[in-house]
Amino acid sequence: MTIRLAVADSVCRGFRFAGRQAPTLAPSAAATRRRRRLLLASPLLVLLPHAARAASGPMATPRQALGPFYPLRPDTGAGNDLATQDGKARAQGKPLTIVGRVLDTSGRPQPGVLLEIWQTNAHGRYHHPHDNSPQPLDPQFGGYGRATSGADGSYRFLTIEPVEYPGRTPHVHFRASRGTRELLVTQMYLPGAAGAANERDGLFMAIRDPAARRALLGLPETGAPNTLRFDIVLEAAR
């Protein structure tokens, strides 16, 4: 007596059954087309998150505190060279050039933005009446400068490398404005060994997002010694 068992194709396909290889059913033309479309689409699925990030534009530069040492009466005649006084004597400290562009979160250059920077001298003291540090002042370093972004959003400052002082890692304060409107107040931090104290700095570490902290680092400019690039990204106007 012969007993026939009904076994689903999905079970017997690819297995030996009753001593014989079960027949493999050829996929339908419609199934083949669906599979081909899926395979062609799969690279796009992988790329979609990256494309979305690229389409969203650069991250806005995080805001930081103005701090207590913004000039009481900003010198409207100050230029972008903090490292020399009257184009003659140079300030003490390691020369540093800061370059960058002012953009919005759509990646568009922002011309005509007034940038102000202020920082400590080579001894860790601000040129400010409220800084009671025992460290000496440098008469050749005023510690404050200003520049206006160009047609392509670019700017440039000549200064000295800031140094650590009690409670703070080395940093440079930035303020961006257009007319009477303040656009951003933030701080630029040093990278690598020069910024070894960053992880001990309360203001820097108060920014919990590592990507946002990285946006506050000046980055070495390729082919330009003693130069850091710090692009400033403003929230796009709504």
PDB file of C-alpha atoms in Angstrom:
ATOM      1  CA  MET A   1       0.000   0.000   0.000  1.00  0.00           C
ATOM      2  CA  THR A   2       1.320   3.402  -0.938  1.00  0.00           C
ATOM      3  CA  ILE A   3       0.753   6.315   1.439  1.00  0.00           C
ATOM      4  CA  ARG A   4       0.992   9.807  -0.037  1.00  0.00           C
ATOM      5  CA  LEU A   5       1.837  12.706   2.294  1.00  0.00           C
ATOM      6  CA  ALA A   6       0.934  16.229   1.352  1.00  0.00           C
ATOM      7  CA  VAL A   7       3.860  18.493   2.318  1.00  0.00           C
ATOM      8  CA  ALA A   8       3.975  22.184   1.618  1.00  0.00           C
ATOM      9  CA  ASP A   9       6.430  23.356  -1.037  1.00  0.00           C
ATOM     10  CA  SER A  10       8.061  25.685   1.467  1.00  0.00           C
ATOM     11  CA  VAL A  11       9.017  22.661   3.605  1.00  0.00           C
ATOM     12  CA  CYS A  12      10.206  20.259   0.959  1.00  0.00           C
ATOM     13  CA  ARG A  13      11.916  22.770  -1.351  1.00  0.00           C
ATOM     14  CA  GLY A  14      15.660  22.209  -1.274  1.00  0.00           C
ATOM     15  CA  PHE A  15      15.453  19.016   0.883  1.00  0.00           C
ATOM     16  CA  ARG A  16      15.651  15.398  -0.141  1.00  0.00           C
ATOM     17  CA  PHE A  17      12.273  13.707   0.211  1.00  0.00           C
ATOM     18  CA  ALA A  18      11.672  10.032  -0.301  1.00  0.00           C
ATOM     19  CA  GLY A  19      15.187   9.684  -1.706  1.00  0.00           C
ATOM     20  CA  ARG A  20      14.630  12.279  -4.408  1.00  0.00           C
ATOM     21  CA  GLN A  21      15.391  15.992  -4.647  1.00  0.00           C
ATOM     22  CA  ALA A  22      12.153  17.911  -4.316  1.00  0.00           C
ATOM     23  CA  PRO A  23      11.482  20.040  -7.335  1.00  0.00           C
ATOM     24  CA  THR A  24      12.315  23.713  -7.033  1.00  0.00           C
ATOM     25  CA  LEU A  25       9.552  25.933  -8.251  1.00  0.00           C
ATOM     26  CA  ALA A  26      10.639  28.720 -10.547  1.00  0.00           C
ATOM     27  CA  PRO A  27       9.661  32.148  -9.214  1.00  0.00           C
ATOM     28  CA  SER A  28       6.953  33.906 -11.087  1.00  0.00           C
ATOM     29  CA  ALA A  29       7.825  36.807 -13.365  1.00  0.00           C
ATOM     30  CA  ALA A  30       6.062  39.192 -10.969  1.00  0.00           C
ATOM     31  CA  ALA A  31       8.122  37.919  -8.006  1.00  0.00           C
ATOM     32  CA  THR A  32      11.319  38.321 -10.010  1.00  0.00           C
ATOM     33  CA  ARG A  33      10.428  41.909 -10.837  1.00  0.00           C
ATOM     34  CA  ARG A  34       9.672  42.683  -7.183  1.00  0.00           C
ATOM     35  CA  ARG A  35      12.993  41.211  -6.080  1.00  0.00           C
ATOM     36  CA  ARG A  36      14.876  43.199  -8.732  1.00  0.00           C
ATOM     37  CA  ARG A  37      13.203  46.441  -7.630  1.00  0.00           C
ATOM     38  CA  LEU A  38      14.082  45.713  -3.998  1.00  0.00           C
ATOM     39  CA  LEU A  39      17.738  45.044  -4.817  1.00  0.00           C
ATOM     40  CA  LEU A  40      17.983  48.208  -6.867  1.00  0.00           C
ATOM     41  CA  ALA A  41      16.415  50.237  -4.097  1.00  0.00           C
ATOM     42  CA  SER A  42      18.512  48.839  -1.239  1.00  0.00           C
ATOM     43  CA  PRO A  43      21.560  51.111  -1.795  1.00  0.00           C
ATOM     44  CA  LEU A  44      19.210  54.088  -1.697  1.00  0.00           C
ATOM     45  CA  LEU A  45      17.807  52.892   1.615  1.00  0.00           C
ATOM     46  CA  VAL A  46      21.317  52.821   3.059  1.00  0.00           C
ATOM     47  CA  LEU A  47      22.095  56.280   1.742  1.00  0.00           C
ATOM     48  CA  LEU A  48      18.851  57.943   2.812  1.00  0.00           C
ATOM     49  CA  PRO A  49      19.979  58.867   6.382  1.00  0.00           C
ATOM     50  CA  HIS A  50      23.211  60.366   5.010  1.00  0.00           C
ATOM     51  CA  ALA A  51      21.326  62.251   2.319  1.00  0.00           C
ATOM     52  CA  ALA A  52      18.901  63.585   4.897  1.00  0.00           C
ATOM     53  CA  ARG A  53      21.749  64.890   7.043  1.00  0.00           C
ATOM     54  CA  ALA A  54      23.443  66.475   4.030  1.00  0.00           C
ATOM     55  CA  ALA A  55      20.194  68.074   2.902  1.00  0.00           C
ATOM     56  CA  SER A  56      19.617  69.520   6.364  1.00  0.00           C
ATOM     57  CA  GLY A  57      22.813  71.600   6.109  1.00  0.00           C
ATOM     58  CA  PRO A  58      25.460  72.295   8.763  1.00  0.00           C
ATOM     59  CA  MET A  59      24.710  72.219  12.475  1.00  0.00           C
ATOM     60  CA  ALA A  60      24.041  75.596  14.092  1.00  0.00           C
ATOM     61  CA  THR A  61      26.902  76.761  16.293  1.00  0.00           C
ATOM     62  CA  PRO A  62      25.884  76.291  19.946  1.00  0.00           C
ATOM     63  CA  ARG A  63      25.342  79.375  22.056  1.00  0.00           C
ATOM     64  CA  GLN A  64      27.598  80.058  25.025  1.00  0.00           C
ATOM     65  CA  ALA A  65      27.669  82.616  27.823  1.00  0.00           C
ATOM     66  CA  LEU A  66      28.845  86.164  27.121  1.00  0.00           C
ATOM     67  CA  GLY A  67      30.979  86.018  30.264  1.00  0.00           C
ATOM     68  CA  PRO A  68      31.966  88.879  32.573  1.00  0.00           C
ATOM     69  CA  PHE A  69      34.806  90.289  30.475  1.00  0.00           C
ATOM     70  CA  TYR A  70      33.097  91.623  27.360  1.00  0.00           C
ATOM     71  CA  PRO A  71      34.456  95.188  27.009  1.00  0.00           C
ATOM     72  CA  LEU A  72      32.574  97.827  28.977  1.00  0.00           C
ATOM     73  CA  ARG A  73      32.991 100.166  26.013  1.00  0.00           C
ATOM     74  CA  PRO A  74      33.828  98.159  22.884  1.00  0.00           C
ATOM     75  CA  ASP A  75      36.397  99.919  20.704  1.00  0.00           C
ATOM     76  CA  THR A  76      34.543 100.523  17.434  1.00  0.00           C
ATOM     77  CA  GLY A  77      37.866 101.338  15.792  1.00  0.00           C
ATOM     78  CA  ALA A  78      39.416  97.989  16.664  1.00  0.00           C
ATOM     79  CA  GLY A  79      40.537  95.885  13.709  1.00  0.00           C
ATOM     80  CA  ASN A  80      41.131  92.198  13.164  1.00  0.00           C
ATOM     81  CA  ASP A  81      44.763  92.241  14.373  1.00  0.00           C
ATOM     82  CA  LEU A  82      44.932  91.755  18.129  1.00  0.00           C
ATOM     83  CA  ALA A  83      48.575  90.713  18.094  1.00  0.00           C
ATOM     84  CA  THR A  84      50.095  94.107  17.332  1.00  0.00           C
ATOM     85  CA  GLN A  85      49.539  97.622  18.603  1.00  0.00           C
ATOM     86  CA  ASP A  86      49.741 100.360  15.970  1.00  0.00           C
ATOM     87  CA  GLY A  87      51.289  97.826  13.614  1.00  0.00           C
ATOM     88  CA  LYS A  88      54.544  97.834  15.586  1.00  0.00           C
ATOM     89  CA  ALA A  89      55.163  95.918  18.824  1.00  0.00           C
ATOM     90  CA  ARG A  90      53.900  92.371  18.945  1.00  0.00           C
ATOM     91  CA  ALA A  91      52.007  90.865  21.844  1.00  0.00           C
ATOM     92  CA  GLN A  92      53.548  88.172  24.007  1.00  0.00           C
ATOM     93  CA  GLY A  93      52.448  84.621  23.287  1.00  0.00           C
ATOM     94  CA  LYS A  94      52.202  82.140  20.444  1.00  0.00           C
ATOM     95  CA  PRO A  95      50.815  83.714  17.249  1.00  0.00           C
ATOM     96  CA  LEU A  96      47.460  82.373  16.141  1.00  0.00           C
ATOM     97  CA  THR A  97      45.383  83.101  13.051  1.00  0.00           C
ATOM     98  CA  ILE A  98      41.660  82.313  13.142  1.00  0.00           C
ATOM     99  CA  VAL A  99      39.855  82.008   9.812  1.00  0.00           C
ATOM    100  CA  GLY A 100      36.389  80.862   8.903  1.00  0.00           C
ATOM    101  CA  ARG A 101      33.081  81.604   7.251  1.00  0.00           C
ATOM    102  CA  VAL A 102      29.743  82.768   8.563  1.00  0.00           C
ATOM    103  CA  LEU A 103      26.960  80.584   7.173  1.00  0.00           C
ATOM    104  CA  ASP A 104      23.369  79.763   7.962  1.00  0.00           C
ATOM    105  CA  THR A 105      21.976  76.282   8.526  1.00  0.00           C
ATOM    106  CA  SER A 106      21.087  76.087   4.844  1.00  0.00           C
ATOM    107  CA  GLY A 107      24.788  76.511   4.017  1.00  0.00           C
ATOM    108  CA  ARG A 108      24.358  80.011   2.563  1.00  0.00           C
ATOM    109  CA  PRO A 109      27.158  82.560   3.194  1.00  0.00           C
ATOM    110  CA  GLN A 110      26.227  85.441   5.479  1.00  0.00           C
ATOM    111  CA  PRO A 111      28.003  88.641   4.428  1.00  0.00           C
ATOM    112  CA  GLY A 112      28.071  91.816   6.474  1.00  0.00           C
ATOM    113  CA  VAL A 113      28.034  90.131   9.887  1.00  0.00           C
ATOM    114  CA  LEU A 114      30.059  91.963  12.524  1.00  0.00           C
ATOM    115  CA  LEU A 115      32.241  89.565  14.505  1.00  0.00           C
ATOM    116  CA  GLU A 116      33.818  90.577  17.805  1.00  0.00           C
ATOM    117  CA  ILE A 117      36.331  88.455  19.694  1.00  0.00           C
ATOM    118  CA  TRP A 118      37.931  88.861  23.108  1.00  0.00           C
ATOM    119  CA  GLN A 119      40.292  86.664  25.112  1.00  0.00           C
ATOM    120  CA  THR A 120      43.042  86.506  27.719  1.00  0.00           C
ATOM    121  CA  ASN A 121      46.632  87.485  27.126  1.00  0.00           C
ATOM    122  CA  ALA A 122      49.533  85.027  27.231  1.00  0.00           C
ATOM    123  CA  HIS A 123      49.425  85.065  31.055  1.00  0.00           C
ATOM    124  CA  GLY A 124      45.740  84.209  31.333  1.00  0.00           C
ATOM    125  CA  ARG A 125      44.469  87.690  32.159  1.00  0.00           C
ATOM    126  CA  TYR A 126      41.803  89.754  30.402  1.00  0.00           C
ATOM    127  CA  HIS A 127      42.405  93.401  29.579  1.00  0.00           C
ATOM    128  CA  HIS A 128      39.343  94.337  31.617  1.00  0.00           C
ATOM    129  CA  PRO A 129      38.917  96.339  34.847  1.00  0.00           C
ATOM    130  CA  HIS A 130      36.885  93.558  36.473  1.00  0.00           C
ATOM    131  CA  ASP A 131      39.604  90.922  36.040  1.00  0.00           C
ATOM    132  CA  ASN A 132      41.459  90.956  39.376  1.00  0.00           C
ATOM    133  CA  SER A 133      43.907  88.204  38.411  1.00  0.00           C
ATOM    134  CA  PRO A 134      47.410  88.638  39.870  1.00  0.00           C
ATOM    135  CA  GLN A 135      48.836  87.815  36.445  1.00  0.00           C
ATOM    136  CA  PRO A 136      50.450  90.719  34.562  1.00  0.00           C
ATOM    137  CA  LEU A 137      48.857  92.694  31.749  1.00  0.00           C
ATOM    138  CA  ASP A 138      50.560  92.813  28.366  1.00  0.00           C
ATOM    139  CA  PRO A 139      50.603  96.458  27.205  1.00  0.00           C
ATOM    140  CA  GLN A 140      50.919  95.239  23.613  1.00  0.00           C
ATOM    141  CA  PHE A 141      47.749  93.151  23.776  1.00  0.00           C
ATOM    142  CA  GLY A 142      44.329  94.774  24.059  1.00  0.00           C
ATOM    143  CA  GLY A 143      42.525  91.436  23.871  1.00  0.00           C
ATOM    144  CA  TYR A 144      39.648  92.670  21.681  1.00  0.00           C
ATOM    145  CA  GLY A 145      39.104  92.779  17.916  1.00  0.00           C
ATOM    146  CA  ARG A 146      36.396  93.014  15.281  1.00  0.00           C
ATOM    147  CA  ALA A 147      35.921  92.066  11.642  1.00  0.00           C
ATOM    148  CA  THR A 148      33.032  91.995   9.173  1.00  0.00           C
ATOM    149  CA  SER A 149      32.320  88.897   7.090  1.00  0.00           C
ATOM    150  CA  GLY A 150      32.939  89.268   3.357  1.00  0.00           C
ATOM    151  CA  ALA A 151      30.699  88.501   0.388  1.00  0.00           C
ATOM    152  CA  ASP A 152      31.452  84.786   0.767  1.00  0.00           C
ATOM    153  CA  GLY A 153      30.981  84.917   4.543  1.00  0.00           C
ATOM    154  CA  SER A 154      34.727  84.726   5.212  1.00  0.00           C
ATOM    155  CA  TYR A 155      36.570  86.422   8.078  1.00  0.00           C
ATOM    156  CA  ARG A 156      40.079  86.463   9.567  1.00  0.00           C
ATOM    157  CA  PHE A 157      41.656  87.407  12.894  1.00  0.00           C
ATOM    158  CA  LEU A 158      45.315  87.670  13.900  1.00  0.00           C
ATOM    159  CA  THR A 159      45.784  87.056  17.603  1.00  0.00           C
ATOM    160  CA  ILE A 160      47.665  84.851  20.082  1.00  0.00           C
ATOM    161  CA  GLU A 161      46.824  81.401  21.375  1.00  0.00           C
ATOM    162  CA  PRO A 162      44.710  81.708  24.534  1.00  0.00           C
ATOM    163  CA  VAL A 163      45.888  79.949  27.664  1.00  0.00           C
ATOM    164  CA  GLU A 164      44.233  78.127  30.533  1.00  0.00           C
ATOM    165  CA  TYR A 165      43.441  80.026  33.708  1.00  0.00           C
ATOM    166  CA  PRO A 166      41.851  78.829  36.988  1.00  0.00           C
ATOM    167  CA  GLY A 167      38.482  77.295  36.205  1.00  0.00           C
ATOM    168  CA  ARG A 168      38.605  77.667  32.412  1.00  0.00           C
ATOM    169  CA  THR A 169      40.178  75.857  29.497  1.00  0.00           C
ATOM    170  CA  PRO A 170      41.731  78.022  26.727  1.00  0.00           C
ATOM    171  CA  HIS A 171      39.020  79.695  24.644  1.00  0.00           C
ATOM    172  CA  VAL A 172      38.180  82.724  22.513  1.00  0.00           C
ATOM    173  CA  HIS A 173      34.852  84.543  22.903  1.00  0.00           C
ATOM    174  CA  PHE A 174      32.847  85.362  19.757  1.00  0.00           C
ATOM    175  CA  ARG A 175      29.876  87.667  19.284  1.00  0.00           C
ATOM    176  CA  ALA A 176      28.057  87.958  15.932  1.00  0.00           C
ATOM    177  CA  SER A 177      25.658  90.793  15.166  1.00  0.00           C
ATOM    178  CA  ARG A 178      24.065  92.659  12.289  1.00  0.00           C
ATOM    179  CA  GLY A 179      23.183  96.257  13.037  1.00  0.00           C
ATOM    180  CA  THR A 180      21.608  96.348  16.488  1.00  0.00           C
ATOM    181  CA  ARG A 181      20.563  92.687  16.347  1.00  0.00           C
ATOM    182  CA  GLU A 182      22.682  90.148  18.209  1.00  0.00           C
ATOM    183  CA  LEU A 183      22.809  86.904  16.240  1.00  0.00           C
ATOM    184  CA  LEU A 184      25.030  84.671  18.358  1.00  0.00           C
ATOM    185  CA  VAL A 185      27.359  84.628  21.340  1.00  0.00           C
ATOM    186  CA  THR A 186      29.653  81.622  21.585  1.00  0.00           C
ATOM    187  CA  GLN A 187      33.190  80.476  22.349  1.00  0.00           C
ATOM    188  CA  MET A 188      35.857  78.713  20.302  1.00  0.00           C
ATOM    189  CA  TYR A 189      37.977  76.050  22.014  1.00  0.00           C
ATOM    190  CA  LEU A 190      41.370  74.655  21.081  1.00  0.00           C
ATOM    191  CA  PRO A 191      41.729  71.130  19.681  1.00  0.00           C
ATOM    192  CA  GLY A 192      44.094  68.310  20.569  1.00  0.00           C
ATOM    193  CA  ALA A 193      46.791  68.733  23.199  1.00  0.00           C
ATOM    194  CA  ALA A 194      46.213  72.503  23.372  1.00  0.00           C
ATOM    195  CA  GLY A 195      42.653  71.737  24.470  1.00  0.00           C
ATOM    196  CA  ALA A 196      43.556  68.978  26.932  1.00  0.00           C
ATOM    197  CA  ALA A 197      41.611  70.785  29.667  1.00  0.00           C
ATOM    198  CA  ASN A 198      38.385  70.944  27.636  1.00  0.00           C
ATOM    199  CA  GLU A 199      36.908  67.896  29.349  1.00  0.00           C
ATOM    200  CA  ARG A 200      37.400  69.551  32.745  1.00  0.00           C
ATOM    201  CA  ASP A 201      35.687  72.775  31.668  1.00  0.00           C
ATOM    202  CA  GLY A 202      32.162  73.133  33.031  1.00  0.00           C
ATOM    203  CA  LEU A 203      30.858  75.374  30.237  1.00  0.00           C
ATOM    204  CA  PHE A 204      32.245  73.170  27.493  1.00  0.00           C
ATOM    205  CA  MET A 205      30.985  69.938  29.042  1.00  0.00           C
ATOM    206  CA  ALA A 206      27.575  71.475  29.800  1.00  0.00           C
ATOM    207  CA  ILE A 207      26.897  70.829  26.115  1.00  0.00           C
ATOM    208  CA  ARG A 208      25.898  67.165  26.283  1.00  0.00           C
ATOM    209  CA  ASP A 209      25.852  66.430  22.545  1.00  0.00           C
ATOM    210  CA  PRO A 210      29.399  65.417  21.442  1.00  0.00           C
ATOM    211  CA  ALA A 211      28.699  66.656  17.900  1.00  0.00           C
ATOM    212  CA  ALA A 212      27.724  70.078  19.268  1.00  0.00           C
ATOM    213  CA  ARG A 213      30.919  70.201  21.341  1.00  0.00           C
ATOM    214  CA  ARG A 214      32.952  69.395  18.240  1.00  0.00           C
ATOM    215  CA  ALA A 215      31.281  72.337  16.492  1.00  0.00           C
ATOM    216  CA  LEU A 216      32.967  74.620  19.047  1.00  0.00           C
ATOM    217  CA  LEU A 217      36.490  73.425  18.262  1.00  0.00           C
ATOM    218  CA  GLY A 218      38.805  75.412  16.035  1.00  0.00           C
ATOM    219  CA  LEU A 219      40.290  72.984  13.508  1.00  0.00           C
ATOM    220  CA  PRO A 220      43.843  73.127  12.131  1.00  0.00           C
ATOM    221  CA  GLU A 221      43.865  74.672   8.667  1.00  0.00           C
ATOM    222  CA  THR A 222      45.642  72.458   6.131  1.00  0.00           C
ATOM    223  CA  GLY A 223      48.850  74.037   4.826  1.00  0.00           C
ATOM    224  CA  ALA A 224      48.641  77.036   7.178  1.00  0.00           C
ATOM    225  CA  PRO A 225      50.728  76.762  10.347  1.00  0.00           C
ATOM    226  CA  ASN A 226      49.394  78.294  13.572  1.00  0.00           C
ATOM    227  CA  THR A 227      45.972  78.692  11.950  1.00  0.00           C
ATOM    228  CA  LEU A 228      42.604  77.408  13.149  1.00  0.00           C
ATOM    229  CA  ARG A 229      39.383  77.339  11.145  1.00  0.00           C
ATOM    230  CA  PHE A 230      36.197  78.155  13.011  1.00  0.00           C
ATOM    231  CA  ASP A 231      33.081  78.348  10.870  1.00  0.00           C
ATOM    232  CA  ILE A 232      30.124  80.076  12.504  1.00  0.00           C
ATOM    233  CA  VAL A 233      26.703  78.696  11.566  1.00  0.00           C
ATOM    234  CA  LEU A 234      23.675  80.852  12.345  1.00  0.00           C
ATOM    235  CA  GLU A 235      20.084  79.672  12.496  1.00  0.00           C
ATOM    236  CA  ALA A 236      18.480  80.301   9.113  1.00  0.00           C
ATOM    237  CA  ALA A 237      15.969  83.148   9.113  1.00  0.00           C
ATOM    238  CA  ARG A 238      12.367  81.935   9.111  1.00  0.00           C
TER     239      ARG A 238
END
